[in-house]
Amino acid sequence: MKKSGFTLIELLAVIAILAIILVISIPKILDVIETSKINTLKNTVKLIADSAEKKYTENEAFGEENEITCDSVSKLNKEDYNKCTIIFDENGIAKVSILGRGKFKGLKVIEATKTSAEVIKLEAPKYGITAVEYINGLYEYYGDSYNLKIDNTKDQNVRYYGSDPNNYVSFNNELWRIIGVFNDNVKLVRKDSLGNLSWDSSEENINRGWGVNQWGESTYEDGTSYPGSDLMQYLNKMYYGGDTTITCFNSLNNTETICPKDSNDKFLTIDETSKVLIDNHTWNIGAVESSKKTDTLEFYKRERGTNVKTCTSGSICNDNVIRTTVWTGYVALPYVTDWAYACSESICETNMQAQDDSNNYICKNNNWMQRSTWTWYLTPSIGSGGADRAWDILYNGSFDDRSTRFNFSVYPSIYLKNNVIIESGTGTSDNPYMLKTS
């Protein structure tokens, strides 16, 4: 009887042929899929640019100033992009830049118009580039998986967020952490507190001895020099500059204390190798009203704004120091909003004092910058209490403006120069990023 079916050798031959076909066809299929994604993204940004120009023309025709954003002129799914911006040239030509995510992950378009768009394939960043390029590269290529996000401010800063992101860096032979990228600089904060000090203190006849909430150098109303807050002087003249004659304070009426020391009883300072990496940076020191404490975006604007303390009379407001809103120096403190944006809860991008059903503050959760102590921040206050108030954050995630005389934890913050390179490391506490100048 004649047998039907395949022999084992015939089956193996068929399998081998199929395997060859798969090896040949799969790359081609993947190429088709990739080409389709690229073409879809090209067409999408062209349509966004076209819609943006039409909206621009409407604004011009009717004298309106409606904001033109990617969200306002398109229905692009937010799961498909991390960042989308529109700018207009002098002729009203819209130029759209977009950073893909989801199905468009790894793709980027820069300043596409309604007639022309080029899609760039991203690569994971490699060591040997500047810290700014490296962190931005991590965000563009890996996005959320590296606990990096673009904040919702007008500056669209790239920040680390979550309970414990891989943002550790070896600096000053100790661990510091990367807050994020701000324009052309990467900003760091020391992992551990230097100790507890007053933001400022003063003689008994100045604001009742409670201190002055002017961070940087300034003048009195009569034109004589004001040296800046006690904490600013300590961080820049002693901690950075090595001047061991500087006095530290921790209470009202200029109560002195011993400046922070290490386990060998030596004053804590920044070593010469690390000092070379620090930018002599212009910090914004605008004051913030107590009424704005819940509004993250308004707080951010005022930190970088021109509001100052204006009272000049009374026993708690008689210092006569002229307040300024910018200061140039090496070492300061983080901003309150740095803490807010370090949280992974989206509500903290709009309400820094949001509470849950049990009245617990939400923004302390999943927040790598949350401390177990009362901690000083850079921003002075326009509170109802006098000319001596600055902002601090409590261990429970609430914050308030308090007299600068209190002795709270100090976590110094610095900006790296824009030529500082990341040469190795993974950003974990066991394998932190290593830095050097180019």
XYZ file of C-alpha atoms in Angstrom:
438
model
C 0.000 0.000 0.000
C 1.207 3.426 -0.895
C 1.896 5.620 2.170
C 0.688 9.274 2.280
C 2.202 12.248 4.119
C 5.714 13.596 4.492
C 8.827 11.843 5.576
C 10.883 13.316 8.413
C 13.476 14.534 5.932
C 10.797 16.261 3.864
C 9.352 17.981 6.976
C 12.791 19.189 7.992
C 13.333 20.533 4.487
C 10.031 22.461 4.627
C 10.886 23.886 8.061
C 14.299 24.956 6.815
C 12.748 26.686 3.791
C 10.224 28.492 6.024
C 13.014 29.583 8.353
C 14.941 31.042 5.435
C 11.822 32.878 4.225
C 11.299 34.324 7.737
C 14.926 35.436 8.004
C 14.591 37.229 4.684
C 11.109 38.684 5.215
C 11.087 39.812 8.894
C 13.641 42.625 8.418
C 11.681 43.813 5.391
C 8.442 43.769 7.390
C 10.084 45.704 10.187
C 11.416 48.208 7.657
C 7.903 48.672 6.291
C 6.538 49.255 9.787
C 9.322 51.728 10.607
C 8.829 53.576 7.320
C 5.113 53.768 8.003
C 5.723 55.278 11.443
C 8.148 57.828 10.038
C 5.746 58.849 7.270
C 2.867 59.099 9.741
C 4.898 61.367 12.002
C 5.983 63.504 9.041
C 2.393 63.975 7.911
C 1.274 64.693 11.468
C 3.742 67.539 12.075
C 2.981 69.021 8.655
C -0.707 69.089 9.518
C 0.046 70.667 12.913
C 2.131 73.366 11.208
C -0.626 73.998 8.679
C -3.287 74.284 11.399
C -1.029 76.541 13.467
C -0.552 78.950 10.564
C -4.302 79.134 10.007
C -4.781 79.943 13.687
C -2.023 82.536 13.470
C -3.778 84.150 10.506
C -7.050 84.246 12.462
C -5.333 85.934 15.387
C -3.862 88.541 13.061
C -7.163 89.148 11.250
C -9.283 89.565 14.394
C -6.639 91.173 16.620
C -6.703 88.249 19.035
C -3.888 86.777 21.107
C -5.066 83.202 21.530
C -2.181 80.923 22.498
C -1.223 78.542 19.729
C -0.013 75.160 20.958
C 0.097 71.634 19.593
C -2.842 70.737 21.835
C -4.934 73.673 20.624
C -4.510 72.973 16.903
C -4.370 69.171 16.734
C -5.790 66.010 18.231
C -2.435 64.307 18.577
C -2.623 61.606 21.239
C -0.451 62.579 24.222
C 0.617 58.954 24.483
C 2.473 59.526 21.192
C 4.707 62.427 22.215
C 6.695 63.738 25.159
C 7.099 67.284 23.906
C 5.593 69.333 21.102
C 6.330 73.019 20.466
C 5.366 75.584 17.831
C 7.301 78.731 16.976
C 6.636 81.311 14.264
C 9.212 83.171 12.206
C 8.921 86.821 11.213
C 6.733 85.847 8.256
C 4.272 83.855 10.324
C 5.634 80.500 9.137
C 4.932 77.831 11.771
C 7.789 75.523 12.762
C 6.905 72.432 14.771
C 9.270 70.338 16.883
C 8.127 67.082 18.421
C 9.653 64.319 20.527
C 7.946 60.974 20.064
C 6.906 58.421 22.631
C 4.749 55.299 22.526
C 4.545 54.139 18.906
C 6.810 57.065 17.923
C 9.415 56.366 20.617
C 12.945 57.046 19.421
C 11.834 59.531 16.755
C 12.223 63.308 16.773
C 11.333 66.175 14.433
C 12.920 69.629 14.624
C 11.238 72.749 13.211
C 9.122 71.089 10.558
C 6.899 73.279 8.359
C 3.642 72.459 6.570
C 5.653 71.546 3.467
C 8.812 70.009 4.883
C 9.608 67.642 7.756
C 12.585 65.460 8.559
C 12.360 62.667 11.118
C 15.472 61.962 13.167
C 16.137 58.531 14.646
C 17.469 58.928 18.183
C 20.235 56.901 19.774
C 20.933 56.263 23.441
C 23.407 58.844 24.786
C 27.014 57.774 25.228
C 29.618 58.843 27.746
C 31.908 61.712 26.868
C 29.246 64.327 26.127
C 28.202 67.196 28.352
C 25.947 66.523 31.326
C 23.234 68.633 29.689
C 23.401 66.590 26.474
C 23.541 63.310 28.384
C 20.505 63.973 30.620
C 18.509 65.412 27.720
C 19.539 62.366 25.671
C 18.328 60.005 28.386
C 14.996 61.768 28.462
C 14.585 61.799 24.685
C 15.550 58.157 24.210
C 14.179 56.472 27.340
C 11.612 58.989 28.652
C 9.529 57.832 31.610
C 11.535 54.658 32.097
C 14.381 56.809 33.465
C 12.078 58.845 35.730
C 12.666 61.979 33.687
C 9.969 64.418 32.654
C 9.507 67.873 31.204
C 7.758 70.122 33.692
C 4.707 72.204 32.832
C 6.439 75.575 33.230
C 7.102 77.931 30.324
C 10.784 76.902 30.506
C 9.988 73.182 30.077
C 12.845 72.008 32.286
C 13.852 68.338 32.251
C 13.619 66.963 35.804
C 14.094 63.739 37.730
C 11.028 62.579 39.644
C 9.816 59.671 41.756
C 10.856 58.015 44.984
C 14.407 57.055 44.023
C 15.449 57.769 40.412
C 18.954 56.990 39.186
C 20.186 60.580 39.537
C 23.169 60.081 41.852
C 26.452 61.743 41.019
C 29.860 61.628 42.660
C 30.730 65.201 43.590
C 33.120 66.489 46.238
C 33.926 62.849 47.104
C 30.362 62.326 48.320
C 26.940 61.668 46.832
C 24.921 64.487 45.307
C 21.804 64.188 43.151
C 20.746 65.728 39.847
C 17.629 67.881 40.093
C 17.441 68.399 36.355
C 18.482 70.424 33.321
C 17.786 74.152 33.349
C 18.681 75.879 30.098
C 22.421 75.211 29.629
C 23.178 73.908 33.123
C 22.587 70.778 35.168
C 21.564 71.497 38.758
C 22.691 69.361 41.703
C 21.740 69.126 45.375
C 23.727 67.433 48.128
C 22.235 64.077 49.135
C 22.772 64.679 52.852
C 22.255 67.748 54.988
C 25.233 69.833 56.070
C 23.479 70.371 59.398
C 21.026 72.827 60.913
C 21.643 76.574 60.570
C 19.666 79.789 60.475
C 18.811 81.222 57.060
C 19.690 84.531 58.719
C 19.856 86.085 62.163
C 20.353 89.673 63.266
C 21.084 91.965 66.160
C 18.271 92.500 68.651
C 17.403 95.942 67.285
C 17.051 94.648 63.672
C 13.693 92.960 63.036
C 13.660 91.952 66.756
C 16.768 89.887 66.115
C 14.834 87.555 63.811
C 16.973 88.081 60.707
C 16.608 89.568 57.227
C 15.133 87.754 54.206
C 17.526 89.171 51.603
C 19.654 86.288 50.280
C 22.424 88.054 48.367
C 24.652 91.073 48.717
C 22.808 94.393 48.593
C 22.794 97.847 50.207
C 20.935 99.605 52.975
C 18.733 102.563 52.072
C 21.596 104.904 52.983
C 23.805 103.205 50.371
C 26.084 101.296 52.734
C 26.855 97.668 51.991
C 24.742 94.740 53.152
C 26.737 91.464 52.956
C 23.817 89.097 52.383
C 22.184 86.470 54.564
C 24.246 84.486 57.052
C 23.561 81.204 55.254
C 24.584 82.650 51.884
C 27.832 83.900 53.374
C 28.578 80.553 55.012
C 27.882 78.533 51.842
C 29.943 80.769 49.554
C 32.719 82.142 51.738
C 33.399 79.137 53.938
C 31.861 76.005 52.408
C 32.930 77.034 48.886
C 35.675 79.562 49.587
C 37.408 77.902 52.549
C 37.321 81.001 54.794
C 37.260 79.466 58.283
C 36.747 82.848 59.949
C 33.084 82.890 58.886
C 30.543 82.677 61.725
C 27.509 80.390 61.665
C 24.221 81.091 63.436
C 21.252 79.062 64.668
C 18.888 81.383 66.512
C 17.725 84.966 66.975
C 19.920 87.862 68.122
C 22.956 86.532 66.206
C 23.297 83.439 68.367
C 26.473 81.717 67.176
C 27.008 78.027 66.579
C 29.846 75.841 65.303
C 29.893 75.600 61.518
C 29.425 72.060 60.123
C 32.400 69.711 60.478
C 33.263 66.221 59.269
C 34.118 63.169 61.371
C 37.735 64.378 61.592
C 36.609 67.664 63.164
C 37.447 69.614 60.008
C 35.095 72.210 58.577
C 33.104 70.889 55.641
C 34.271 72.449 52.378
C 34.151 71.806 48.648
C 37.451 70.464 47.293
C 39.380 72.182 44.526
C 38.582 69.491 41.952
C 34.856 69.979 42.448
C 35.035 73.771 42.608
C 36.269 73.782 39.014
C 32.964 72.190 37.967
C 30.676 74.782 39.609
C 29.140 77.578 37.599
C 29.221 81.112 38.995
C 25.506 81.250 38.382
C 22.878 83.981 38.396
C 20.114 82.732 40.710
C 16.615 84.181 40.793
C 15.568 85.176 44.306
C 12.141 86.718 43.808
C 9.894 86.572 46.872
C 6.616 84.641 47.000
C 3.391 85.608 48.774
C 1.862 83.198 51.265
C -1.350 83.290 49.231
C 0.454 81.544 46.340
C 1.740 78.585 48.329
C -0.607 76.054 46.758
C -0.225 77.112 43.120
C 2.878 75.421 41.696
C 3.070 77.437 38.484
C 2.490 80.780 40.211
C 5.075 79.900 42.846
C 7.551 79.047 40.076
C 6.922 82.367 38.318
C 7.424 84.351 41.492
C 10.601 82.498 42.477
C 11.971 83.823 39.221
C 10.088 87.110 39.362
C 10.667 90.617 40.699
C 8.493 90.656 43.831
C 10.261 91.840 46.978
C 9.461 92.509 50.630
C 8.330 96.112 50.862
C 7.635 96.887 54.527
C 10.154 99.277 56.114
C 8.696 100.187 59.510
C 7.902 98.537 62.813
C 10.023 96.426 65.129
C 9.791 93.329 62.907
C 10.386 95.228 59.690
C 12.991 97.921 60.296
C 16.136 96.610 58.615
C 16.102 99.103 55.692
C 17.874 96.600 53.440
C 17.081 97.010 49.738
C 15.758 93.688 48.425
C 17.048 92.345 45.103
C 15.633 89.569 42.902
C 18.805 88.123 41.370
C 22.066 87.015 42.931
C 25.249 85.709 41.309
C 27.220 83.136 43.259
C 28.331 79.525 43.536
C 26.267 77.780 46.209
C 22.652 78.321 47.223
C 19.640 76.142 48.034
C 17.001 74.354 45.942
C 13.711 76.076 45.156
C 10.425 74.974 46.689
C 9.211 74.040 43.206
C 12.252 71.792 42.734
C 10.772 69.737 45.556
C 7.265 69.848 44.077
C 8.349 68.643 40.629
C 10.408 65.818 42.160
C 7.118 64.140 43.089
C 5.542 61.635 40.698
C 1.966 62.731 41.519
C 0.652 64.817 38.615
C -1.455 67.020 40.887
C 1.746 68.453 42.364
C 2.424 70.212 39.063
C -0.506 72.489 39.831
C -1.146 72.209 43.584
C 1.890 71.715 45.816
C -0.237 71.401 48.977
C -2.833 68.933 47.709
C -4.166 66.552 50.364
C -5.768 63.124 50.235
C -8.991 62.054 51.951
C -7.109 61.649 55.241
C -5.662 65.178 55.034
C -2.164 63.869 54.347
C -0.040 65.997 52.013
C 0.297 64.207 48.691
C 3.477 65.784 47.311
C 5.725 64.176 49.899
C 4.875 60.776 48.414
C 7.139 59.234 45.774
C 9.350 62.286 46.048
C 13.112 61.810 46.193
C 13.603 65.348 47.566
C 11.303 64.863 50.552
C 13.283 65.073 53.819
C 12.539 63.759 57.285
C 13.407 67.134 58.817
C 12.430 70.798 58.462
C 14.448 72.043 55.502
C 15.376 75.500 54.222
C 14.780 76.514 50.603
C 16.134 79.483 48.675
C 13.007 81.554 48.215
C 12.268 84.525 50.518
C 8.661 85.309 51.423
C 6.254 88.200 51.231
C 4.367 86.984 54.284
C 2.206 88.871 56.729
C 4.819 88.623 59.481
C 7.739 91.006 58.822
C 10.906 91.192 56.824
C 12.507 88.070 58.206
C 10.677 85.219 56.488
C 11.783 82.522 54.035
C 10.267 79.265 52.836
C 10.845 75.854 54.408
C 9.341 72.399 53.881
C 8.369 70.151 56.774
C 8.842 66.438 57.256
C 5.119 65.839 56.561
C 5.142 67.534 53.149
C 3.565 70.813 54.220
C 5.470 74.066 53.914
C 5.291 77.608 55.113
C 7.229 80.838 55.399
C 8.964 81.162 58.744
C 11.377 83.460 60.460
C 14.869 83.116 59.039
C 16.246 82.777 62.598
C 15.108 79.130 62.892
C 17.762 76.449 62.525
C 16.556 74.070 59.833
C 18.393 71.534 57.659
C 20.635 72.851 54.889
C 21.020 70.964 51.584
C 23.361 73.007 49.346
C 22.631 73.253 45.640
C 24.868 74.195 42.698
C 24.751 74.508 38.914
C 27.421 72.687 36.922
C 29.294 74.568 34.219
C 27.925 73.807 30.777
C 31.156 72.101 29.686
C 31.067 69.434 32.415
C 31.081 65.917 30.936
C 29.601 62.666 32.226
C 32.347 60.113 31.686
C 30.965 56.991 33.409
C 28.427 55.586 35.851
C 24.798 54.546 35.761
C 23.354 57.074 38.197
C 22.694 54.579 40.985
C 23.945 55.203 44.511
C 26.392 52.295 44.089
C 27.572 53.461 40.668
C 27.010 57.226 40.498
C 27.788 59.350 37.472
C 31.387 60.556 37.327
C 32.108 64.086 36.112
C 34.977 65.958 34.526
C 35.478 69.166 32.549
C 35.918 69.002 28.787
